[in-house]
């Protein structure tokens, strides 16, 4: 797989905190809310024209509620087709800022940058910044009005920016350029699905270009060591948490330093919400039988999940480091076989993982359980936003500059398997990369110069591709994903860019801390019940009224 993929990013962030928009009773303020009704959304979204220039080795599979698998490739096409004809840029020079999780490459004398800019017919002066502190850099830029021409803004960084109100003042409204059939002059952008664009729409207008989009975004899955399961004679055909508990008993051997489970809960119940089927933190609301909005913290299911996980801890089936809430060495515990079952994001399942695991344990084989739920009934899984990162064009740009940058965005969005994709992602052949076993491999120079930068301005939809010479991993992941998408559903307020008032920002952390204490057996479940009552009194009920106002004004996104 490519050096960074959609699966490698953080889970999609949907509900964001910004300046106060509605008071506790739901009455509107003067600030722009960011939220868009379904009718206005349909007017702002681009048309969708699938790209058939490159055929994947494992085709896309359609699932439920708009979910589809990512196309999967076992090798790069021997004769990659061109997806762009004619000139791209017109000689313009622009500044661009993106996050980067990795070493910052040199800006001068960088053959990769030079190669891509030459192909673009323009100069994009890349200014990558540390992704871990990227969000701290943005507010001063907004306040001083010193934004670059083109900038990537992850959804999780928008809370500090009053984004629903600021977006119209700072960035280009792309609706006149891309809405409906207007996008067809940019075929690679038109190939991105409508689901990818939804969270780039603010206040009824399209502003953002989606990054690493996918119609199969989920919070993660439950993994197991198939090689060690086979050795122990354990079955991976599990249907319920009762089956999982039986595996805990079968596989744990504390005297040998082996435990069945690592943390199965996840921070703020990120993973176990799948099993016990309560909302994720990204879309925390559901409706009870009477139609009343109910927060995930108020559901019976989360209390059941806390009780079950604490039971596994008490039984001794969870690795002691996980019980101590030490997640830093979780991957090493799985690679070395100290734990046989864990929960993680889908980005954990790739060729690099296979390489690291095989180095620690020859024969290493990571697999994921098929979806199941606590009770052994038909499972379901919440579908995340089609994209959680977007790039934006500075409103100070002129019409000709906007069109030039959209042409460049179209080039950068060339699909995996195309001639343009390999240039954007690997640079110059022979200098930055060579082809090994029909897949591009960075040279020593390329490993220093090539970084995920241009891709954070515009890129194609995600594809599952070979990484570290492990095509079987691609086949296995594609098969799991094909089963998973059949169970996908869209949650309440899906893709609506709801901006919560900042006065509610402090509500979550005490609950996250309580989840940790209860799931690890430090406090009883009764302490959770008490915490939920306090949450309601301290603002949870007012937050519900806020969402009642959103539901009344804009609907639920469904």
Coordinates of C-alpha atoms in Angstrom, one line a residue:
X1 CA 0.0 0.0 0.0
X2 CA 1.1 3.6 -0.5
X3 CA 3.1 5.3 2.2
X4 CA 0.0 6.9 3.6
X5 CA -3.6 5.9 2.9
X6 CA -7.0 6.9 4.1
X7 CA -7.0 3.9 6.4
X8 CA -3.8 5.2 7.9
X9 CA -5.4 8.5 9.0
X10 CA -7.4 9.1 12.2
X11 CA -11.0 7.9 12.2
X12 CA -13.3 10.4 10.6
X13 CA -14.3 13.3 12.8
X14 CA -17.8 14.5 12.2
X15 CA -19.1 16.6 15.0
X16 CA -16.9 19.6 15.8
X17 CA -16.9 22.3 18.4
X18 CA -16.9 25.9 17.4
X19 CA -18.2 29.3 18.5
X20 CA -21.7 29.3 20.2
X21 CA -24.3 29.0 17.4
X22 CA -27.5 28.2 19.2
X23 CA -28.3 28.8 22.8
X24 CA -29.5 26.0 25.1
X25 CA -33.1 26.3 23.9
X26 CA -32.1 26.2 20.2
X27 CA -32.6 29.8 19.2
X28 CA -30.2 31.1 16.5
X29 CA -27.4 33.5 17.0
X30 CA -25.8 35.7 14.3
X31 CA -22.9 33.4 13.7
X32 CA -22.8 31.1 10.7
X33 CA -23.7 27.6 11.8
X34 CA -21.9 25.6 9.2
X35 CA -24.7 23.1 9.0
X36 CA -26.6 22.5 5.7
X37 CA -30.0 21.1 5.0
X38 CA -30.4 18.1 2.7
X39 CA -32.0 20.3 0.1
X40 CA -29.2 22.8 0.1
X41 CA -26.6 20.0 0.2
X42 CA -28.0 18.5 -3.0
X43 CA -27.6 21.8 -4.8
X44 CA -23.9 22.2 -3.7
X45 CA -22.6 18.7 -4.3
X46 CA -20.7 17.9 -7.6
X47 CA -22.0 15.3 -10.0
X48 CA -20.4 11.9 -9.8
X49 CA -18.7 10.4 -12.9
X50 CA -16.8 7.2 -12.2
X51 CA -13.4 6.8 -13.7
X52 CA -12.9 3.6 -15.7
X53 CA -9.4 4.3 -17.1
X54 CA -7.7 1.9 -14.6
X55 CA -9.2 -1.5 -13.7
X56 CA -8.4 -2.8 -10.2
X57 CA -7.4 -6.4 -9.7
X58 CA -10.1 -6.7 -7.1
X59 CA -13.2 -4.7 -8.2
X60 CA -15.3 -2.5 -6.0
X61 CA -18.1 -4.2 -4.1
X62 CA -21.3 -2.3 -3.3
X63 CA -22.6 -2.6 0.2
X64 CA -25.5 -1.1 2.2
X65 CA -26.4 2.6 2.5
X66 CA -23.9 3.8 0.0
X67 CA -20.9 1.9 1.4
X68 CA -18.5 0.4 -1.1
X69 CA -15.2 -1.3 -0.9
X70 CA -12.0 0.4 -2.0
X71 CA -10.5 -0.8 -5.3
X72 CA -7.6 -3.2 -4.7
X73 CA -4.5 -3.6 -6.7
X74 CA -1.9 -6.4 -6.5
X75 CA 0.6 -4.6 -8.8
X76 CA 1.0 -1.4 -10.6
X77 CA -0.1 -1.5 -14.3
X78 CA 2.8 -2.2 -16.6
X79 CA 1.5 0.5 -19.0
X80 CA -0.2 3.1 -16.8
X81 CA -2.7 5.2 -18.8
X82 CA -2.8 9.0 -18.7
X83 CA -5.9 10.5 -17.1
X84 CA -5.0 14.1 -18.0
X85 CA -4.6 15.6 -21.4
X86 CA -3.2 18.9 -22.4
X87 CA -1.6 21.6 -20.2
X88 CA -2.3 21.5 -16.5
X89 CA -1.1 24.8 -15.0
X90 CA -0.3 28.1 -16.7
X91 CA 2.9 29.0 -15.0
X92 CA 1.5 30.3 -11.8
X93 CA 3.4 30.3 -8.4
X94 CA 1.5 29.5 -5.2
X95 CA 2.2 28.7 -1.5
X96 CA 0.7 25.7 0.1
X97 CA 0.6 24.4 3.7
X98 CA -0.1 20.8 4.7
X99 CA 0.4 18.7 7.8
X100 CA 3.0 16.0 7.7
X101 CA 3.4 13.0 10.1
X102 CA 7.1 12.3 9.5
X103 CA 10.3 14.0 8.6
X104 CA 10.1 17.3 6.8
X105 CA 11.9 17.0 3.5
X106 CA 14.3 19.6 2.1
X107 CA 12.5 22.4 0.2
X108 CA 15.4 23.4 -2.0
X109 CA 17.2 21.0 -4.3
X110 CA 14.3 18.5 -3.9
X111 CA 14.1 16.5 -7.1
X112 CA 10.7 15.2 -6.1
X113 CA 9.2 18.6 -5.7
X114 CA 10.8 19.7 -9.0
X115 CA 9.5 16.7 -10.8
X116 CA 5.9 17.2 -9.7
X117 CA 5.9 21.0 -10.3
X118 CA 7.3 20.4 -13.8
X119 CA 4.4 18.0 -14.5
X120 CA 1.9 20.5 -13.1
X121 CA 3.2 23.4 -15.2
X122 CA 3.2 25.6 -12.2
X123 CA 5.2 26.1 -8.9
X124 CA 3.6 24.9 -5.7
X125 CA 5.8 26.0 -2.9
X126 CA 5.1 23.3 -0.3
X127 CA 5.3 24.3 3.4
X128 CA 4.7 21.0 5.3
X129 CA 4.4 21.3 9.1
X130 CA 4.4 18.8 11.9
X131 CA 1.0 17.1 11.9
X132 CA 1.1 16.6 15.7
X133 CA 1.1 20.3 16.3
X134 CA -0.5 21.5 13.1
X135 CA -3.7 22.5 14.8
X136 CA -1.8 25.0 17.0
X137 CA -0.4 26.8 13.9
X138 CA -3.7 27.5 12.3
X139 CA -5.4 30.0 14.7
X140 CA -2.6 32.6 14.5
X141 CA -2.7 32.3 10.7
X142 CA -6.5 32.9 10.7
X143 CA -6.2 35.8 13.1
X144 CA -3.4 37.6 11.2
X145 CA -5.0 36.8 7.8
X146 CA -1.7 35.3 6.6
X147 CA -3.1 32.2 5.1
X148 CA -1.3 30.5 2.1
X149 CA -2.9 30.2 -1.3
X150 CA -3.8 26.6 -0.6
X151 CA -4.1 24.9 2.7
X152 CA -5.1 21.6 4.2
X153 CA -7.4 21.8 7.3
X154 CA -8.3 18.5 9.0
X155 CA -11.8 18.3 10.4
X156 CA -10.4 17.7 13.9
X157 CA -8.5 21.1 13.7
X158 CA -11.6 23.2 12.9
X159 CA -13.0 23.6 16.5
X160 CA -10.4 26.3 17.3
X161 CA -11.1 28.2 14.1
X162 CA -14.8 29.1 14.4
X163 CA -14.8 27.5 11.1
X164 CA -18.5 27.7 10.3
X165 CA -18.3 31.4 10.5
X166 CA -14.7 31.9 9.1
X167 CA -14.9 29.7 6.1
X168 CA -16.9 32.1 4.0
X169 CA -14.6 35.0 4.8
X170 CA -11.3 33.2 4.3
X171 CA -11.8 30.7 1.4
X172 CA -13.1 30.4 -2.1
X173 CA -16.7 29.3 -2.6
X174 CA -16.2 26.4 -5.1
X175 CA -19.9 25.9 -5.7
X176 CA -19.9 28.0 -8.9
X177 CA -16.9 26.0 -10.2
X178 CA -17.8 22.4 -9.1
X179 CA -21.4 22.0 -8.2
X180 CA -23.5 19.6 -10.3
X181 CA -22.2 19.1 -13.9
X182 CA -19.7 21.9 -13.6
X183 CA -17.2 19.4 -12.2
X184 CA -17.2 17.4 -15.4
X185 CA -14.4 19.6 -16.8
X186 CA -12.3 18.1 -14.0
X187 CA -12.8 14.3 -14.6
X188 CA -10.5 13.1 -11.8
X189 CA -12.3 15.2 -9.3
X190 CA -15.7 14.1 -10.7
X191 CA -14.7 10.5 -10.0
X192 CA -14.8 11.2 -6.3
X193 CA -18.1 10.0 -4.8
X194 CA -20.7 12.5 -3.4
X195 CA -20.1 11.0 0.0
X196 CA -16.5 12.4 -0.2
X197 CA -17.6 16.0 -0.7
X198 CA -20.4 16.2 2.0
X199 CA -18.2 17.5 4.9
X200 CA -16.6 20.1 2.6
X201 CA -20.0 21.8 2.4
X202 CA -20.5 24.7 4.9
X203 CA -23.5 26.9 5.2
X204 CA -24.9 25.4 2.0
X205 CA -21.8 26.1 -0.1
X206 CA -19.0 23.9 -1.2
X207 CA -15.6 25.0 0.0
X208 CA -13.4 21.9 0.6
X209 CA -11.6 19.5 -1.7
X210 CA -11.7 16.0 -0.1
X211 CA -8.5 14.2 0.9
X212 CA -8.2 10.4 1.1
X213 CA -11.8 9.8 0.6
X214 CA -13.5 6.4 0.9
X215 CA -17.0 4.9 1.0
X216 CA -15.8 2.3 3.6
X217 CA -14.7 4.4 6.5
X218 CA -15.3 2.6 9.8
X219 CA -13.8 3.0 13.3
X220 CA -11.7 -0.1 13.2
X221 CA -12.0 -3.9 13.8
X222 CA -11.1 -6.8 16.0
X223 CA -7.9 -8.6 15.0
X224 CA -6.5 -12.0 15.8
X225 CA -3.2 -13.9 15.2
X226 CA -4.4 -16.6 12.8
X227 CA -1.0 -18.4 12.9
X228 CA -1.3 -18.8 16.7
X229 CA -5.0 -19.6 16.5
X230 CA -4.1 -22.5 14.2
X231 CA -1.4 -23.7 16.5
X232 CA -3.8 -23.6 19.5
X233 CA -6.7 -25.2 17.6
X234 CA -8.8 -22.1 18.2
X235 CA -11.7 -21.2 16.0
X236 CA -12.1 -17.6 14.6
X237 CA -15.8 -18.2 13.8
X238 CA -17.2 -16.2 16.6
X239 CA -20.7 -14.7 16.7
X240 CA -21.0 -13.1 20.1
X241 CA -19.1 -11.8 23.1
X242 CA -19.8 -15.1 24.8
X243 CA -17.7 -16.7 22.1
X244 CA -15.0 -14.1 22.6
X245 CA -15.0 -14.8 26.3
X246 CA -14.6 -18.5 25.6
X247 CA -11.5 -17.6 23.6
X248 CA -10.2 -15.6 26.5
X249 CA -10.3 -18.7 28.7
X250 CA -8.9 -21.0 26.0
X251 CA -6.0 -18.8 24.9
X252 CA -4.8 -17.1 28.1
X253 CA -1.7 -18.7 29.7
X254 CA -0.3 -16.1 32.2
X255 CA 2.5 -18.4 33.3
X256 CA 3.7 -18.5 29.8
X257 CA 3.4 -14.7 29.4
X258 CA 0.5 -15.0 27.0
X259 CA -2.9 -13.3 27.3
X260 CA -5.9 -13.6 25.0
X261 CA -6.8 -9.9 24.9
X262 CA -5.2 -6.5 24.6
X263 CA -7.5 -3.5 25.2
X264 CA -10.8 -4.3 23.5
X265 CA -12.5 -1.1 24.4
X266 CA -10.6 1.8 22.8
X267 CA -10.4 5.4 24.0
X268 CA -13.9 6.7 24.6
X269 CA -15.3 3.3 23.6
X270 CA -14.0 3.7 20.0
X271 CA -14.1 -0.1 19.2
X272 CA -16.4 -1.8 21.6
X273 CA -19.3 0.4 20.4
X274 CA -19.3 -1.9 17.4
X275 CA -20.0 -5.0 19.5
X276 CA -22.6 -3.5 21.8
X277 CA -24.0 -1.3 19.1
X278 CA -24.2 2.2 20.6
X279 CA -23.1 5.4 18.7
X280 CA -19.5 6.4 18.2
X281 CA -18.0 9.6 19.6
X282 CA -18.1 11.1 16.1
X283 CA -21.9 10.8 15.9
X284 CA -22.9 10.4 19.5
X285 CA -26.7 10.7 19.2
X286 CA -29.5 8.2 18.5
X287 CA -33.2 8.3 19.0
X288 CA -35.1 6.2 21.5
X289 CA -38.5 4.5 20.7
X290 CA -40.3 7.7 21.4
X291 CA -38.1 9.8 19.1
X292 CA -36.3 11.5 21.9
X293 CA -32.6 12.2 21.3
X294 CA -30.4 10.0 23.4
X295 CA -26.7 10.4 23.8
X296 CA -24.3 7.4 23.6
X297 CA -23.5 7.9 27.3
X298 CA -27.1 7.4 28.2
X299 CA -27.6 4.1 26.5
X300 CA -27.9 0.8 28.3
X301 CA -25.5 -0.7 25.8
X302 CA -22.4 1.3 27.0
X303 CA -23.1 0.3 30.6
X304 CA -23.3 -3.4 29.4
X305 CA -20.0 -2.9 27.5
X306 CA -18.2 -1.5 30.5
X307 CA -19.5 -4.3 32.7
X308 CA -18.4 -7.0 30.2
X309 CA -14.9 -5.5 29.7
X310 CA -14.3 -5.2 33.5
X311 CA -15.4 -8.8 33.8
X312 CA -12.7 -9.8 31.2
X313 CA -10.1 -7.8 33.2
X314 CA -11.1 -9.5 36.5
X315 CA -10.9 -13.0 34.8
X316 CA -7.3 -12.3 33.9
X317 CA -7.8 -12.5 30.2
X318 CA -6.4 -9.0 29.4
X319 CA -2.7 -8.3 29.2
X320 CA -1.4 -6.5 32.4
X321 CA 0.0 -3.6 30.4
X322 CA -3.4 -3.1 28.8
X323 CA -4.9 -3.2 32.3
X324 CA -2.4 -0.5 33.3
X325 CA -3.7 1.5 30.3
X326 CA -0.4 1.3 28.5
X327 CA -1.0 1.4 24.8
X328 CA 2.4 2.5 23.7
X329 CA 3.7 -1.1 23.1
X330 CA 0.4 -2.6 22.0
X331 CA 1.6 -3.4 18.5
X332 CA 4.7 -5.0 19.9
X333 CA 2.6 -7.2 22.2
X334 CA 0.5 -8.4 19.2
X335 CA 3.6 -8.9 16.9
X336 CA 5.4 -10.9 19.6
X337 CA 2.4 -13.1 20.4
X338 CA 2.0 -11.8 24.0
X339 CA -1.6 -11.1 23.1
X340 CA -3.6 -12.9 20.4
X341 CA -6.7 -10.6 20.0
X342 CA -6.7 -6.8 19.8
X343 CA -8.8 -3.9 18.5
X344 CA -7.3 -1.3 16.2
X345 CA -8.0 0.9 13.2
X346 CA -8.2 -0.6 9.7
X347 CA -5.0 1.2 8.9
X348 CA -3.1 -1.3 11.1
X349 CA -3.6 -4.0 8.6
X350 CA -1.1 -3.5 5.8
X351 CA 2.2 -4.8 4.3
X352 CA 4.4 -2.8 6.8
X353 CA 2.6 -4.5 9.7
X354 CA 3.2 -7.9 8.0
X355 CA 6.9 -7.0 7.7
X356 CA 7.2 -6.0 11.4
X357 CA 5.2 -8.9 12.6
X358 CA 7.1 -11.4 10.6
X359 CA 10.4 -10.1 11.9
X360 CA 9.2 -10.7 15.4
X361 CA 7.5 -14.0 14.7
X362 CA 8.1 -16.0 11.5
X363 CA 4.7 -17.1 10.1
X364 CA 3.0 -14.0 11.5
X365 CA -0.6 -13.7 10.1
X366 CA -2.9 -10.8 11.1
X367 CA -6.5 -11.4 10.3
X368 CA -9.8 -9.7 11.4
X369 CA -12.9 -11.3 12.7
X370 CA -15.9 -10.9 10.5
X371 CA -18.4 -8.5 12.0
X372 CA -20.3 -9.8 15.0
X373 CA -22.1 -8.2 17.9
X374 CA -22.6 -8.9 21.6
X375 CA -25.8 -10.8 21.4
X376 CA -25.0 -12.9 18.3
X377 CA -27.6 -11.3 16.1
X378 CA -27.2 -9.6 12.7
X379 CA -24.3 -7.1 13.1
X380 CA -24.1 -3.6 11.9
X381 CA -21.4 -1.0 11.7
X382 CA -21.5 2.8 11.6
X383 CA -20.2 4.4 8.4
X384 CA -17.9 7.4 8.9
X385 CA -17.6 10.5 6.8
X386 CA -16.3 10.0 3.3
X387 CA -13.4 12.3 4.1
X388 CA -12.1 13.9 7.3
X389 CA -9.5 16.2 5.7
X390 CA -10.1 18.9 3.2
X391 CA -8.0 21.5 1.4
X392 CA -9.2 25.1 0.8
X393 CA -8.3 27.9 -1.6
X394 CA -7.6 31.4 -0.3
X395 CA -10.4 33.8 -1.1
X396 CA -7.8 36.4 -2.2
X397 CA -7.1 34.4 -5.4
X398 CA -8.5 35.7 -8.7
X399 CA -10.8 33.7 -11.0
X400 CA -7.9 32.6 -13.4
X401 CA -5.8 31.5 -10.4
X402 CA -8.7 29.5 -9.0
X403 CA -9.2 27.7 -12.3
X404 CA -5.5 27.0 -12.6
X405 CA -5.4 25.4 -9.1
X406 CA -8.5 23.4 -9.9
X407 CA -6.8 22.0 -13.0
X408 CA -3.8 21.2 -10.7
X409 CA -6.1 19.6 -8.2
X410 CA -7.6 17.4 -11.0
X411 CA -4.0 16.3 -11.9
X412 CA -3.2 15.4 -8.3
X413 CA -6.5 13.4 -8.1
X414 CA -5.4 11.1 -10.8
X415 CA -6.4 7.5 -9.8
X416 CA -4.0 4.8 -8.6
X417 CA -2.6 3.0 -11.6
X418 CA -2.4 6.1 -13.8
X419 CA 0.8 7.7 -15.1
X420 CA 0.1 10.9 -13.1
X421 CA -0.4 9.0 -9.8
X422 CA 3.1 7.5 -9.8
X423 CA 4.6 11.0 -10.5
X424 CA 2.7 12.6 -7.7
X425 CA 3.4 9.9 -5.2
X426 CA 7.0 8.8 -6.2
X427 CA 8.5 11.6 -8.3
X428 CA 11.2 10.9 -10.9
X429 CA 11.9 7.3 -12.1
X430 CA 15.5 6.2 -11.4
X431 CA 16.0 9.2 -9.1
X432 CA 13.3 8.9 -6.5
X433 CA 12.0 5.4 -7.2
X434 CA 12.5 2.2 -9.1
X435 CA 10.0 -0.5 -10.1
X436 CA 10.4 -3.7 -8.0
X437 CA 8.1 -6.7 -8.6
X438 CA 5.8 -4.4 -10.6
X439 CA 5.4 -1.9 -7.7
X440 CA 7.3 1.4 -7.1
X441 CA 9.9 1.4 -4.4
X442 CA 11.7 4.6 -3.2
X443 CA 15.4 4.9 -3.7
X444 CA 17.7 6.1 -0.9
X445 CA 17.4 9.7 -2.3
X446 CA 13.6 9.3 -2.7
X447 CA 13.2 8.2 0.9
X448 CA 14.7 11.5 2.0
X449 CA 12.8 13.8 -0.5
X450 CA 9.4 12.2 -1.1
X451 CA 6.8 13.0 1.5
X452 CA 3.0 13.0 1.6
X453 CA 2.5 16.7 0.8
X454 CA 0.9 17.3 -2.6
X455 CA -1.6 14.5 -1.7
X456 CA -2.9 16.7 1.2
X457 CA -4.0 19.3 -1.4
X458 CA -5.8 16.9 -3.7
X459 CA -5.8 13.1 -4.2
X460 CA -7.9 10.3 -5.6
X461 CA -10.2 8.1 -3.6
X462 CA -8.4 5.5 -1.5
X463 CA -7.2 2.2 -3.0
X464 CA -5.8 -0.9 -1.3
X465 CA -2.4 -1.5 -2.7
X466 CA 0.7 -3.7 -2.1
X467 CA 3.1 -2.5 0.6
X468 CA 6.4 -4.1 1.6
X469 CA 5.9 -6.9 -0.9
X470 CA 2.8 -8.5 0.7
X471 CA 0.0 -9.0 -1.9
X472 CA -1.8 -11.5 0.3
X473 CA -2.5 -8.8 2.8
X474 CA -4.3 -6.9 0.1
X475 CA -6.4 -9.9 -0.8
X476 CA -7.2 -10.6 2.9
X477 CA -8.2 -7.0 3.6
X478 CA -10.3 -6.7 0.5
X479 CA -12.2 -9.8 1.4
X480 CA -12.9 -8.6 4.9
X481 CA -14.0 -5.2 3.6
X482 CA -16.4 -6.8 1.1
X483 CA -18.2 -8.5 3.9
X484 CA -18.1 -5.5 6.2
X485 CA -19.7 -3.0 3.8
X486 CA -22.9 -5.2 3.7
X487 CA -23.6 -4.2 7.3
X488 CA -22.9 -0.4 7.1
X489 CA -25.4 2.2 8.2
X490 CA -25.4 6.0 8.4
X491 CA -25.8 7.5 11.8
X492 CA -28.0 10.4 13.0
X493 CA -26.7 13.8 11.7
X494 CA -24.5 12.1 9.2
X495 CA -22.1 14.5 7.3
X496 CA -23.9 17.7 8.6
X497 CA -20.9 19.6 10.0
X498 CA -22.7 20.3 13.2
X499 CA -20.7 22.9 15.2
X500 CA -21.2 22.6 18.9
X501 CA -21.0 25.7 21.2
X502 CA -17.7 25.9 23.1
X503 CA -19.5 25.8 26.5
X504 CA -20.1 22.1 25.9
X505 CA -16.4 21.4 25.2
X506 CA -15.6 20.3 28.7
X507 CA -18.4 17.8 29.0
X508 CA -16.5 14.8 27.4
X509 CA -13.3 14.4 29.3
X510 CA -14.7 13.5 32.7
X511 CA -16.8 10.8 31.0
X512 CA -13.7 9.5 29.0
X513 CA -11.8 9.3 32.3
X514 CA -14.7 7.4 34.0
X515 CA -14.9 5.0 31.0
X516 CA -11.2 4.2 31.6
X517 CA -11.7 3.6 35.3
X518 CA -14.8 1.4 34.9
X519 CA -13.6 -0.7 32.0
X520 CA -10.3 -1.5 33.7
X521 CA -12.1 -2.5 36.9
X522 CA -10.9 0.5 39.0
X523 CA -14.5 1.6 39.7
X524 CA -17.9 -0.2 39.7
X525 CA -20.5 0.3 37.0
X526 CA -22.6 2.2 39.5
X527 CA -20.0 5.0 39.3
X528 CA -20.7 5.2 35.6
X529 CA -24.5 5.6 36.3
X530 CA -23.7 8.4 38.7
X531 CA -21.4 10.1 36.2
X532 CA -24.1 10.0 33.5
X533 CA -26.5 11.8 35.9
X534 CA -23.8 14.5 36.5
X535 CA -23.2 14.8 32.8
X536 CA -26.9 15.6 32.2
X537 CA -27.0 18.2 35.0
X538 CA -23.7 19.9 33.9
X539 CA -24.8 20.4 30.4
X540 CA -25.8 17.1 28.7
X541 CA -29.5 18.0 28.8
X542 CA -28.7 21.5 27.3
X543 CA -26.6 19.8 24.6
X544 CA -29.6 17.7 23.8
X545 CA -31.7 20.8 23.4
X546 CA -29.1 22.2 21.1
X547 CA -29.4 19.2 18.9
X548 CA -33.2 19.3 19.0
X549 CA -32.8 22.8 17.5
X550 CA -30.4 21.4 14.8
X551 CA -32.9 18.5 14.0
X552 CA -35.8 20.9 13.8
X553 CA -34.0 23.4 11.5
X554 CA -31.9 21.1 9.3
X555 CA -33.1 17.5 9.8
X556 CA -30.9 14.6 10.8
X557 CA -28.9 14.0 7.6
X558 CA -30.9 10.8 6.8

